[in-house]
Amino acid sequence: MKDKIVITIARQYGSGGRTVGKMLAQKLGIHFYDKELMKLASEDSGINEALFVNADEKIKSTSLFRIAHNAYHGELIPPESDDFVSTQNLFNYQAKIIKGLAEEEACVIVGRCADFILKDYDNVLSVFIHAPHEYCMEQAAKKHSMSSKELEKFILKTDKHRADYYKYYTGREWTDARNYDLCLDSSKLGYDRCVEEIVSYINVRFH
């Protein structure tokens, strides 16, 4: 893949979006980035990687997202500031890494509000993978040994966190189709066909 085309993937839990992303990256022969972004942000900032991981977990268990917040604009907080290791600045450094990747290589990036961070980049294709609740339940049950009630609660909580996280840092609604170039129902297409559709879209748009 010669052109530096970046595909961002947002996904509902259980829809297989991450799997689709990995399959797509393999098919195109490009890098796949997910949690690796935290390691790269740690190396770039000098901030311990554990703080990035802990920030994610801390955010999940707080009411942080109920607080009004301005969307990300690209600023980095300097090391001398008391807010250098704040959740906001940890996000800022991840965003810096995402922008750097988009300028340097073709790749697939899952989550992290990458579609919003790269919204002004001409070489970016943003995708949202979704599926009906019943399908997501079936797929999640293959990975987790939970009762149906526990699994449903887990999925709803995970998707709520993703929606809140997205709203907090972008000011947008996570499931709004207008935020993405392409929205695919994995329950109707299957993972292989989702990959095919994304590749077809790339060929039409970029070639």
CSV table of C-alpha atoms in Angstrom, one decimal:
chain,number,residue,atom,x,y,z
A,1,MET,CA,0.0,0.0,0.0
A,2,LYS,CA,1.9,3.0,-1.3
A,3,ASP,CA,-0.3,5.8,-0.2
A,4,LYS,CA,-0.4,6.9,3.4
A,5,ILE,CA,-4.0,6.1,3.9
A,6,VAL,CA,-5.2,5.9,7.5
A,7,ILE,CA,-8.3,4.0,8.5
A,8,THR,CA,-9.8,4.8,11.9
A,9,ILE,CA,-12.3,2.4,13.4
A,10,ALA,CA,-14.8,3.1,16.1
A,11,ARG,CA,-16.9,0.1,17.2
A,12,GLN,CA,-19.6,-1.1,19.5
A,13,TYR,CA,-18.6,-3.8,21.9
A,14,GLY,CA,-19.2,-7.3,20.4
A,15,SER,CA,-19.5,-6.0,16.9
A,16,GLY,CA,-16.1,-7.3,16.0
A,17,GLY,CA,-14.7,-3.9,15.0
A,18,ARG,CA,-11.2,-4.6,16.5
A,19,THR,CA,-11.1,-8.0,14.6
A,20,VAL,CA,-12.1,-6.2,11.4
A,21,GLY,CA,-9.4,-3.7,11.9
A,22,LYS,CA,-6.7,-6.3,12.4
A,23,MET,CA,-7.9,-8.3,9.4
A,24,LEU,CA,-7.9,-5.1,7.3
A,25,ALA,CA,-4.4,-4.1,8.4
A,26,GLN,CA,-3.1,-7.6,7.5
A,27,LYS,CA,-4.8,-7.5,4.1
A,28,LEU,CA,-3.3,-4.1,3.3
A,29,GLY,CA,0.1,-4.9,4.8
A,30,ILE,CA,0.0,-2.0,7.2
A,31,HIS,CA,0.4,-1.5,10.9
A,32,PHE,CA,-2.5,-1.9,13.4
A,33,TYR,CA,-2.6,0.4,16.4
A,34,ASP,CA,-4.8,0.0,19.5
A,35,LYS,CA,-3.4,0.0,23.0
A,36,GLU,CA,0.1,0.4,21.5
A,37,LEU,CA,-0.7,4.1,21.3
A,38,MET,CA,-0.3,4.4,25.1
A,39,LYS,CA,3.2,3.0,24.9
A,40,LEU,CA,4.1,5.3,22.1
A,41,ALA,CA,2.7,8.3,24.0
A,42,SER,CA,4.6,7.3,27.1
A,43,GLU,CA,7.9,7.2,25.1
A,44,ASP,CA,7.2,10.5,23.5
A,45,SER,CA,6.1,12.4,26.7
A,46,GLY,CA,8.4,10.7,29.2
A,47,ILE,CA,5.2,9.9,31.3
A,48,ASN,CA,5.1,6.4,32.8
A,49,GLU,CA,2.9,4.2,30.6
A,50,ALA,CA,1.1,3.0,33.7
A,51,LEU,CA,-0.4,6.4,34.1
A,52,PHE,CA,-2.0,6.2,30.7
A,53,VAL,CA,-3.5,2.8,31.5
A,54,ASN,CA,-4.6,3.9,35.0
A,55,ALA,CA,-6.2,7.1,33.6
A,56,ASP,CA,-8.4,4.9,31.3
A,57,GLU,CA,-9.5,2.8,34.2
A,58,LYS,CA,-10.0,5.8,36.5
A,59,ILE,CA,-12.1,7.6,33.9
A,60,LYS,CA,-14.4,4.5,33.7
A,61,SER,CA,-15.2,4.7,37.3
A,62,THR,CA,-15.8,8.4,37.8
A,63,SER,CA,-18.4,10.9,36.8
A,64,LEU,CA,-15.8,12.9,34.9
A,65,PHE,CA,-17.8,12.9,31.7
A,66,ARG,CA,-20.7,14.7,33.4
A,67,ILE,CA,-18.5,17.8,33.6
A,68,ALA,CA,-18.8,20.3,30.7
A,69,HIS,CA,-15.6,20.2,28.7
A,70,ASN,CA,-14.2,21.8,25.5
A,71,ALA,CA,-13.3,19.4,22.7
A,72,TYR,CA,-9.7,18.6,22.0
A,73,HIS,CA,-7.9,21.3,20.1
A,74,GLY,CA,-4.3,19.9,20.0
A,75,GLU,CA,-2.6,21.8,22.8
A,76,LEU,CA,0.0,20.1,24.9
A,77,ILE,CA,0.5,21.0,28.6
A,78,PRO,CA,4.2,21.7,29.4
A,79,PRO,CA,6.1,19.5,31.9
A,80,GLU,CA,6.4,22.4,34.4
A,81,SER,CA,2.6,22.6,34.8
A,82,ASP,CA,0.8,20.8,37.6
A,83,ASP,CA,-1.6,19.4,35.0
A,84,PHE,CA,1.2,17.7,33.0
A,85,VAL,CA,0.0,14.2,33.9
A,86,SER,CA,-3.7,15.1,33.9
A,87,THR,CA,-6.2,12.9,32.0
A,88,GLN,CA,-6.5,15.7,29.5
A,89,ASN,CA,-2.8,15.9,28.8
A,90,LEU,CA,-2.5,12.1,28.6
A,91,PHE,CA,-5.2,12.3,25.9
A,92,ASN,CA,-3.3,15.2,24.2
A,93,TYR,CA,-0.2,13.1,23.9
A,94,GLN,CA,-2.1,10.1,22.5
A,95,ALA,CA,-3.6,12.5,20.0
A,96,LYS,CA,-0.1,13.8,19.1
A,97,ILE,CA,1.0,10.2,18.4
A,98,ILE,CA,-2.1,9.6,16.2
A,99,LYS,CA,-1.4,12.7,14.1
A,100,GLY,CA,2.2,11.7,13.7
A,101,LEU,CA,1.3,8.3,12.5
A,102,ALA,CA,-1.2,9.8,10.0
A,103,GLU,CA,1.6,11.9,8.6
A,104,GLU,CA,4.2,9.2,8.4
A,105,GLU,CA,2.5,5.9,7.4
A,106,ALA,CA,-0.5,4.1,6.3
A,107,CYS,CA,-2.2,2.3,9.2
A,108,VAL,CA,-5.3,1.2,11.0
A,109,ILE,CA,-6.2,2.9,14.3
A,110,VAL,CA,-8.9,1.6,16.6
A,111,GLY,CA,-10.7,3.8,19.1
A,112,ARG,CA,-9.1,6.8,20.9
A,113,CYS,CA,-11.3,9.3,19.1
A,114,ALA,CA,-8.9,9.0,16.1
A,115,ASP,CA,-11.6,9.9,13.6
A,116,PHE,CA,-12.1,13.3,15.4
A,117,ILE,CA,-8.4,13.9,15.9
A,118,LEU,CA,-7.8,13.3,12.2
A,119,LYS,CA,-11.0,14.9,10.9
A,120,ASP,CA,-9.1,17.5,8.9
A,121,TYR,CA,-6.7,15.0,7.2
A,122,ASP,CA,-7.5,14.2,3.6
A,123,ASN,CA,-5.8,10.8,3.8
A,124,VAL,CA,-8.1,9.4,6.5
A,125,LEU,CA,-11.1,7.1,6.2
A,126,SER,CA,-13.3,6.9,9.3
A,127,VAL,CA,-15.4,3.7,9.9
A,128,PHE,CA,-18.0,2.8,12.5
A,129,ILE,CA,-18.7,-0.9,13.0
A,130,HIS,CA,-22.0,-1.7,14.7
A,131,ALA,CA,-24.4,-4.6,15.1
A,132,PRO,CA,-27.8,-5.3,16.8
A,133,HIS,CA,-27.7,-5.9,20.6
A,134,GLU,CA,-28.5,-9.6,20.2
A,135,TYR,CA,-25.6,-10.2,17.9
A,136,CYS,CA,-23.2,-8.3,20.1
A,137,MET,CA,-24.4,-10.5,23.0
A,138,GLU,CA,-23.7,-13.7,21.0
A,139,GLN,CA,-20.2,-12.6,20.1
A,140,ALA,CA,-19.3,-11.3,23.6
A,141,ALA,CA,-20.5,-14.6,25.1
A,142,LYS,CA,-17.8,-16.4,23.1
A,143,LYS,CA,-15.1,-14.5,25.0
A,144,HIS,CA,-16.7,-14.1,28.5
A,145,SER,CA,-18.0,-16.6,30.9
A,146,MET,CA,-20.9,-14.6,32.3
A,147,SER,CA,-24.6,-15.0,32.8
A,148,SER,CA,-26.8,-13.4,30.1
A,149,LYS,CA,-27.7,-10.6,32.6
A,150,GLU,CA,-24.1,-10.0,33.6
A,151,LEU,CA,-23.0,-9.9,29.9
A,152,GLU,CA,-25.7,-7.5,29.0
A,153,LYS,CA,-24.7,-5.2,31.8
A,154,PHE,CA,-21.0,-5.4,30.8
A,155,ILE,CA,-21.8,-4.6,27.1
A,156,LEU,CA,-24.0,-1.6,28.0
A,157,LYS,CA,-21.4,-0.3,30.5
A,158,THR,CA,-18.6,-0.6,28.0
A,159,ASP,CA,-20.5,1.1,25.2
A,160,LYS,CA,-21.6,3.9,27.6
A,161,HIS,CA,-18.0,4.5,28.6
A,162,ARG,CA,-17.0,4.7,24.9
A,163,ALA,CA,-19.8,7.1,24.2
A,164,ASP,CA,-19.0,9.3,27.2
A,165,TYR,CA,-15.3,9.3,26.4
A,166,TYR,CA,-16.0,10.3,22.8
A,167,LYS,CA,-18.5,13.0,23.9
A,168,TYR,CA,-16.0,14.4,26.5
A,169,TYR,CA,-13.1,14.8,24.1
A,170,THR,CA,-14.9,15.6,20.9
A,171,GLY,CA,-18.3,17.3,21.9
A,172,ARG,CA,-19.9,14.8,19.5
A,173,GLU,CA,-22.2,11.8,19.8
A,174,TRP,CA,-20.3,8.6,19.3
A,175,THR,CA,-23.1,6.8,17.4
A,176,ASP,CA,-23.9,9.7,15.0
A,177,ALA,CA,-23.3,8.4,11.5
A,178,ARG,CA,-22.4,11.9,10.4
A,179,ASN,CA,-19.1,11.5,12.2
A,180,TYR,CA,-17.9,8.7,9.9
A,181,ASP,CA,-17.3,8.1,6.3
A,182,LEU,CA,-18.6,4.6,6.4
A,183,CYS,CA,-20.9,2.7,8.9
A,184,LEU,CA,-21.1,-1.1,8.6
A,185,ASP,CA,-23.4,-3.6,10.3
A,186,SER,CA,-21.1,-6.6,10.9
A,187,SER,CA,-24.0,-8.9,11.7
A,188,LYS,CA,-25.3,-8.6,8.1
A,189,LEU,CA,-21.9,-8.5,6.3
A,190,GLY,CA,-19.6,-10.7,8.5
A,191,TYR,CA,-16.0,-9.7,9.2
A,192,ASP,CA,-14.6,-10.7,5.8
A,193,ARG,CA,-17.2,-8.7,3.9
A,194,CYS,CA,-16.7,-5.7,6.2
A,195,VAL,CA,-13.0,-5.7,5.2
A,196,GLU,CA,-13.9,-6.0,1.5
A,197,GLU,CA,-16.3,-3.1,1.7
A,198,ILE,CA,-13.7,-0.9,3.4
A,199,VAL,CA,-11.1,-1.8,0.8
A,200,SER,CA,-13.7,-1.1,-2.0
A,201,TYR,CA,-14.4,2.3,-0.5
A,202,ILE,CA,-10.6,3.0,-0.3
A,203,ASN,CA,-10.3,2.1,-4.0
A,204,VAL,CA,-13.2,4.3,-5.1
A,205,ARG,CA,-12.2,7.3,-2.9
A,206,PHE,CA,-8.4,7.3,-3.1
A,207,HIS,CA,-7.7,5.8,-6.4
